[in-house]
Amino acid sequence: MNGKLKGELVRVAGPKAIKIHENSHFGQFIQGELQLPLIEALFLVEKDKLTLSFKGRELSREEFTDLIQDKGLFTKYLVFKDLRNRGYIVKTGFKYGSEFRLYERGRSPGNGHSDFLVKVLTEDQQITINDFSSYVRVAHGVNKKLMLAVVDDEQDITYYNVEWTRP
């Protein structure tokens, strides 16, 4: 399957694109083509399911990874990759102020709502109590659990489930 890098998306057409979307819930179909966020595209490149071209030239895996790093997306990619490899469906969570929405194993978009909002942080990243409170409040308000994914310098990820409680 070959994709074309255009801005912040990778666009893919053809029957393989339809199949990977229907079976694995990657990207969104818009106007007859699969549109993949950069993070999803890198995951498929690493799994040897996608090759990329940009301005008529094929991009290597290393070039695309460098692009992801230059855009400040690599830490988010590590979390995405880890969750997908664990069998979860992971979709963007921008609408909710988080990096991802997470579907429990066996659930998927169109087959129920997501269960978690995932906020990605690095171990040295500082957040204010007001920001932390807003993450919890939004998750609670949309009936989802908040998962903090903290990535350390060795690229290990620790997950924290944060819940709203009333005294």
PDB file of C-alpha atoms in Angstrom:
ATOM      1  CA  MET A   1       0.000   0.000   0.000  1.00  0.00           C
ATOM      2  CA  ASN A   2       1.446   3.370  -0.990  1.00  0.00           C
ATOM      3  CA  GLY A   3       0.548   6.655   0.672  1.00  0.00           C
ATOM      4  CA  LYS A   4       1.263  10.231  -0.265  1.00  0.00           C
ATOM      5  CA  LEU A   5       2.369  12.676   2.393  1.00  0.00           C
ATOM      6  CA  LYS A   6       0.397  15.913   2.099  1.00  0.00           C
ATOM      7  CA  GLY A   7       0.732  18.352   4.978  1.00  0.00           C
ATOM      8  CA  GLU A   8      -0.284  16.734   8.255  1.00  0.00           C
ATOM      9  CA  LEU A   9      -1.885  13.691   6.617  1.00  0.00           C
ATOM     10  CA  VAL A  10      -0.975  10.667   4.573  1.00  0.00           C
ATOM     11  CA  ARG A  11      -3.500   9.884   1.857  1.00  0.00           C
ATOM     12  CA  VAL A  12      -4.020   6.351   0.565  1.00  0.00           C
ATOM     13  CA  ALA A  13      -6.415   5.066  -2.095  1.00  0.00           C
ATOM     14  CA  GLY A  14      -7.403   1.601  -3.254  1.00  0.00           C
ATOM     15  CA  PRO A  15      -8.838  -1.642  -1.926  1.00  0.00           C
ATOM     16  CA  LYS A  16      -6.034  -2.246   0.600  1.00  0.00           C
ATOM     17  CA  ALA A  17      -6.792   1.130   2.169  1.00  0.00           C
ATOM     18  CA  ILE A  18     -10.447   0.183   2.530  1.00  0.00           C
ATOM     19  CA  LYS A  19      -9.518  -3.154   4.074  1.00  0.00           C
ATOM     20  CA  ILE A  20      -7.075  -1.733   6.649  1.00  0.00           C
ATOM     21  CA  HIS A  21      -9.631   0.892   7.651  1.00  0.00           C
ATOM     22  CA  GLU A  22     -12.482  -1.593   8.006  1.00  0.00           C
ATOM     23  CA  ASN A  23     -10.427  -4.286   9.760  1.00  0.00           C
ATOM     24  CA  SER A  24      -8.114  -2.236  11.960  1.00  0.00           C
ATOM     25  CA  HIS A  25      -9.825   1.175  12.167  1.00  0.00           C
ATOM     26  CA  PHE A  26      -6.910   3.227  10.904  1.00  0.00           C
ATOM     27  CA  GLY A  27      -7.594   6.734   9.616  1.00  0.00           C
ATOM     28  CA  GLN A  28     -10.773   8.194   8.177  1.00  0.00           C
ATOM     29  CA  PHE A  29     -12.323   7.741   4.765  1.00  0.00           C
ATOM     30  CA  ILE A  30     -12.994  11.095   3.142  1.00  0.00           C
ATOM     31  CA  GLN A  31     -13.848  11.566  -0.524  1.00  0.00           C
ATOM     32  CA  GLY A  32     -12.862   8.029  -1.488  1.00  0.00           C
ATOM     33  CA  GLU A  33      -9.441   7.978   0.148  1.00  0.00           C
ATOM     34  CA  LEU A  34      -8.053   6.939   3.493  1.00  0.00           C
ATOM     35  CA  GLN A  35      -6.580   9.870   5.398  1.00  0.00           C
ATOM     36  CA  LEU A  36      -4.094   8.867   8.065  1.00  0.00           C
ATOM     37  CA  PRO A  37      -2.642  11.085  10.787  1.00  0.00           C
ATOM     38  CA  LEU A  38       1.165  11.034  10.744  1.00  0.00           C
ATOM     39  CA  ILE A  39       1.358   8.885  13.881  1.00  0.00           C
ATOM     40  CA  GLU A  40      -0.860   6.164  12.407  1.00  0.00           C
ATOM     41  CA  ALA A  41       1.085   6.281   9.148  1.00  0.00           C
ATOM     42  CA  LEU A  42       4.415   5.747  10.947  1.00  0.00           C
ATOM     43  CA  PHE A  43       2.954   2.755  12.772  1.00  0.00           C
ATOM     44  CA  LEU A  44       1.928   1.205   9.447  1.00  0.00           C
ATOM     45  CA  VAL A  45       5.319   2.031   7.899  1.00  0.00           C
ATOM     46  CA  GLU A  46       7.072   0.261  10.783  1.00  0.00           C
ATOM     47  CA  LYS A  47       4.783  -2.763  10.296  1.00  0.00           C
ATOM     48  CA  ASP A  48       5.734  -2.815   6.571  1.00  0.00           C
ATOM     49  CA  LYS A  49       2.116  -2.236   5.564  1.00  0.00           C
ATOM     50  CA  LEU A  50       2.690   1.215   4.042  1.00  0.00           C
ATOM     51  CA  THR A  51       5.266   2.969   1.918  1.00  0.00           C
ATOM     52  CA  LEU A  52       5.320   6.731   1.617  1.00  0.00           C
ATOM     53  CA  SER A  53       6.058   9.194  -1.120  1.00  0.00           C
ATOM     54  CA  PHE A  54       6.481  12.942  -0.934  1.00  0.00           C
ATOM     55  CA  LYS A  55       6.644  15.104  -4.053  1.00  0.00           C
ATOM     56  CA  GLY A  56       7.172  12.040  -6.230  1.00  0.00           C
ATOM     57  CA  ARG A  57      10.014  10.603  -4.129  1.00  0.00           C
ATOM     58  CA  GLU A  58       9.768   7.620  -1.784  1.00  0.00           C
ATOM     59  CA  LEU A  59      10.518   8.437   1.855  1.00  0.00           C
ATOM     60  CA  SER A  60      12.566   5.996   3.894  1.00  0.00           C
ATOM     61  CA  ARG A  61      11.399   4.852   7.303  1.00  0.00           C
ATOM     62  CA  GLU A  62      14.232   6.874   8.867  1.00  0.00           C
ATOM     63  CA  GLU A  63      13.275  10.059   6.993  1.00  0.00           C
ATOM     64  CA  PHE A  64       9.663   9.729   8.085  1.00  0.00           C
ATOM     65  CA  THR A  65      10.665   9.027  11.697  1.00  0.00           C
ATOM     66  CA  ASP A  66      12.873  12.147  11.608  1.00  0.00           C
ATOM     67  CA  LEU A  67       9.885  14.145  10.341  1.00  0.00           C
ATOM     68  CA  ILE A  68       7.752  12.855  13.234  1.00  0.00           C
ATOM     69  CA  GLN A  69      10.492  13.845  15.687  1.00  0.00           C
ATOM     70  CA  ASP A  70      10.880  17.297  14.099  1.00  0.00           C
ATOM     71  CA  LYS A  71       7.147  17.899  14.533  1.00  0.00           C
ATOM     72  CA  GLY A  72       7.356  16.984  18.240  1.00  0.00           C
ATOM     73  CA  LEU A  73       5.168  13.901  17.805  1.00  0.00           C
ATOM     74  CA  PHE A  74       7.585  11.111  18.681  1.00  0.00           C
ATOM     75  CA  THR A  75       6.623  10.786  22.364  1.00  0.00           C
ATOM     76  CA  LYS A  76       2.959  10.576  21.365  1.00  0.00           C
ATOM     77  CA  TYR A  77       3.899   8.013  18.745  1.00  0.00           C
ATOM     78  CA  LEU A  78       5.586   5.821  21.365  1.00  0.00           C
ATOM     79  CA  VAL A  79       2.358   5.743  23.399  1.00  0.00           C
ATOM     80  CA  PHE A  80       0.215   5.135  20.303  1.00  0.00           C
ATOM     81  CA  LYS A  81       2.476   2.258  19.234  1.00  0.00           C
ATOM     82  CA  ASP A  82       2.480   0.686  22.694  1.00  0.00           C
ATOM     83  CA  LEU A  83      -1.315   0.813  23.002  1.00  0.00           C
ATOM     84  CA  ARG A  84      -1.903  -0.534  19.470  1.00  0.00           C
ATOM     85  CA  ASN A  85       0.554  -3.358  20.117  1.00  0.00           C
ATOM     86  CA  ARG A  86      -1.442  -4.204  23.258  1.00  0.00           C
ATOM     87  CA  GLY A  87      -4.562  -4.637  21.104  1.00  0.00           C
ATOM     88  CA  TYR A  88      -6.373  -1.354  21.686  1.00  0.00           C
ATOM     89  CA  ILE A  89      -7.970   0.833  19.032  1.00  0.00           C
ATOM     90  CA  VAL A  90      -6.480   4.308  19.394  1.00  0.00           C
ATOM     91  CA  LYS A  91      -7.997   7.402  17.766  1.00  0.00           C
ATOM     92  CA  THR A  92      -7.268  11.111  18.096  1.00  0.00           C
ATOM     93  CA  GLY A  93      -8.653  12.843  21.167  1.00  0.00           C
ATOM     94  CA  PHE A  94      -8.210  16.501  20.182  1.00  0.00           C
ATOM     95  CA  LYS A  95     -11.920  17.162  20.558  1.00  0.00           C
ATOM     96  CA  TYR A  96     -11.531  16.336  24.260  1.00  0.00           C
ATOM     97  CA  GLY A  97      -8.231  18.121  24.866  1.00  0.00           C
ATOM     98  CA  SER A  98      -6.223  14.905  25.007  1.00  0.00           C
ATOM     99  CA  GLU A  99      -3.927  13.148  22.593  1.00  0.00           C
ATOM    100  CA  PHE A 100      -5.997   9.995  22.145  1.00  0.00           C
ATOM    101  CA  ARG A 101      -9.283   8.229  22.704  1.00  0.00           C
ATOM    102  CA  LEU A 102      -8.859   4.577  23.602  1.00  0.00           C
ATOM    103  CA  TYR A 103     -11.271   1.753  22.885  1.00  0.00           C
ATOM    104  CA  GLU A 104     -11.150  -1.364  25.046  1.00  0.00           C
ATOM    105  CA  ARG A 105     -10.200  -4.578  23.292  1.00  0.00           C
ATOM    106  CA  GLY A 106     -13.133  -5.846  21.255  1.00  0.00           C
ATOM    107  CA  ARG A 107     -14.691  -2.383  20.891  1.00  0.00           C
ATOM    108  CA  SER A 108     -14.206   0.058  18.062  1.00  0.00           C
ATOM    109  CA  PRO A 109     -15.471   3.306  16.552  1.00  0.00           C
ATOM    110  CA  GLY A 110     -18.996   2.733  15.304  1.00  0.00           C
ATOM    111  CA  ASN A 111     -19.397  -0.071  17.825  1.00  0.00           C
ATOM    112  CA  GLY A 112     -19.714   1.907  21.029  1.00  0.00           C
ATOM    113  CA  HIS A 113     -17.955   4.841  22.598  1.00  0.00           C
ATOM    114  CA  SER A 114     -14.314   5.071  23.625  1.00  0.00           C
ATOM    115  CA  ASP A 115     -13.553   4.193  27.222  1.00  0.00           C
ATOM    116  CA  PHE A 116     -10.522   6.361  27.963  1.00  0.00           C
ATOM    117  CA  LEU A 117      -8.981   9.699  27.172  1.00  0.00           C
ATOM    118  CA  VAL A 118      -5.205   9.425  27.053  1.00  0.00           C
ATOM    119  CA  LYS A 119      -3.012  12.372  27.980  1.00  0.00           C
ATOM    120  CA  VAL A 120       0.679  11.938  27.088  1.00  0.00           C
ATOM    121  CA  LEU A 121       3.345  13.505  29.299  1.00  0.00           C
ATOM    122  CA  THR A 122       7.103  13.185  29.645  1.00  0.00           C
ATOM    123  CA  GLU A 123       8.593  12.463  33.059  1.00  0.00           C
ATOM    124  CA  ASP A 124      10.178  15.914  33.226  1.00  0.00           C
ATOM    125  CA  GLN A 125       7.117  17.792  31.987  1.00  0.00           C
ATOM    126  CA  GLN A 126       5.420  19.992  34.533  1.00  0.00           C
ATOM    127  CA  ILE A 127       1.681  20.642  34.490  1.00  0.00           C
ATOM    128  CA  THR A 128      -0.307  22.946  36.701  1.00  0.00           C
ATOM    129  CA  ILE A 129      -2.925  21.687  39.101  1.00  0.00           C
ATOM    130  CA  ASN A 130      -5.501  23.641  37.069  1.00  0.00           C
ATOM    131  CA  ASP A 131      -4.518  21.800  33.882  1.00  0.00           C
ATOM    132  CA  PHE A 132      -4.572  18.459  35.690  1.00  0.00           C
ATOM    133  CA  SER A 133      -7.973  19.272  37.140  1.00  0.00           C
ATOM    134  CA  SER A 134      -9.323  20.214  33.722  1.00  0.00           C
ATOM    135  CA  TYR A 135      -8.140  16.874  32.236  1.00  0.00           C
ATOM    136  CA  VAL A 136     -10.008  15.001  34.967  1.00  0.00           C
ATOM    137  CA  ARG A 137     -13.098  17.211  34.676  1.00  0.00           C
ATOM    138  CA  VAL A 138     -13.364  16.819  30.885  1.00  0.00           C
ATOM    139  CA  ALA A 139     -12.948  13.041  31.085  1.00  0.00           C
ATOM    140  CA  HIS A 140     -15.597  12.804  33.793  1.00  0.00           C
ATOM    141  CA  GLY A 141     -17.919  15.139  31.873  1.00  0.00           C
ATOM    142  CA  VAL A 142     -17.871  12.908  28.778  1.00  0.00           C
ATOM    143  CA  ASN A 143     -18.161   9.704  30.815  1.00  0.00           C
ATOM    144  CA  LYS A 144     -14.647   8.436  30.139  1.00  0.00           C
ATOM    145  CA  LYS A 145     -11.715   7.456  32.314  1.00  0.00           C
ATOM    146  CA  LEU A 146      -8.526   9.501  32.177  1.00  0.00           C
ATOM    147  CA  MET A 147      -5.292   7.673  31.518  1.00  0.00           C
ATOM    148  CA  LEU A 148      -2.008   9.517  31.930  1.00  0.00           C
ATOM    149  CA  ALA A 149       0.804   8.010  29.868  1.00  0.00           C
ATOM    150  CA  VAL A 150       4.155   9.152  31.250  1.00  0.00           C
ATOM    151  CA  VAL A 151       7.170   8.513  29.015  1.00  0.00           C
ATOM    152  CA  ASP A 152      10.607   8.514  30.637  1.00  0.00           C
ATOM    153  CA  ASP A 153      14.026   9.229  29.134  1.00  0.00           C
ATOM    154  CA  GLU A 154      14.508   5.543  28.259  1.00  0.00           C
ATOM    155  CA  GLN A 155      11.197   5.608  26.350  1.00  0.00           C
ATOM    156  CA  ASP A 156       9.492   3.383  28.915  1.00  0.00           C
ATOM    157  CA  ILE A 157       5.844   4.218  29.510  1.00  0.00           C
ATOM    158  CA  THR A 158       3.986   4.160  32.817  1.00  0.00           C
ATOM    159  CA  TYR A 159       0.207   4.430  32.737  1.00  0.00           C
ATOM    160  CA  TYR A 160      -1.884   6.004  35.480  1.00  0.00           C
ATOM    161  CA  ASN A 161      -5.650   5.697  35.668  1.00  0.00           C
ATOM    162  CA  VAL A 162      -7.088   8.900  37.159  1.00  0.00           C
ATOM    163  CA  GLU A 163     -10.669   8.953  38.392  1.00  0.00           C
ATOM    164  CA  TRP A 164     -13.014  11.583  39.706  1.00  0.00           C
ATOM    165  CA  THR A 165     -14.299  10.869  43.207  1.00  0.00           C
ATOM    166  CA  ARG A 166     -16.722  12.671  45.460  1.00  0.00           C
ATOM    167  CA  PRO A 167     -16.075  12.733  49.183  1.00  0.00           C
TER     168      PRO A 167
END
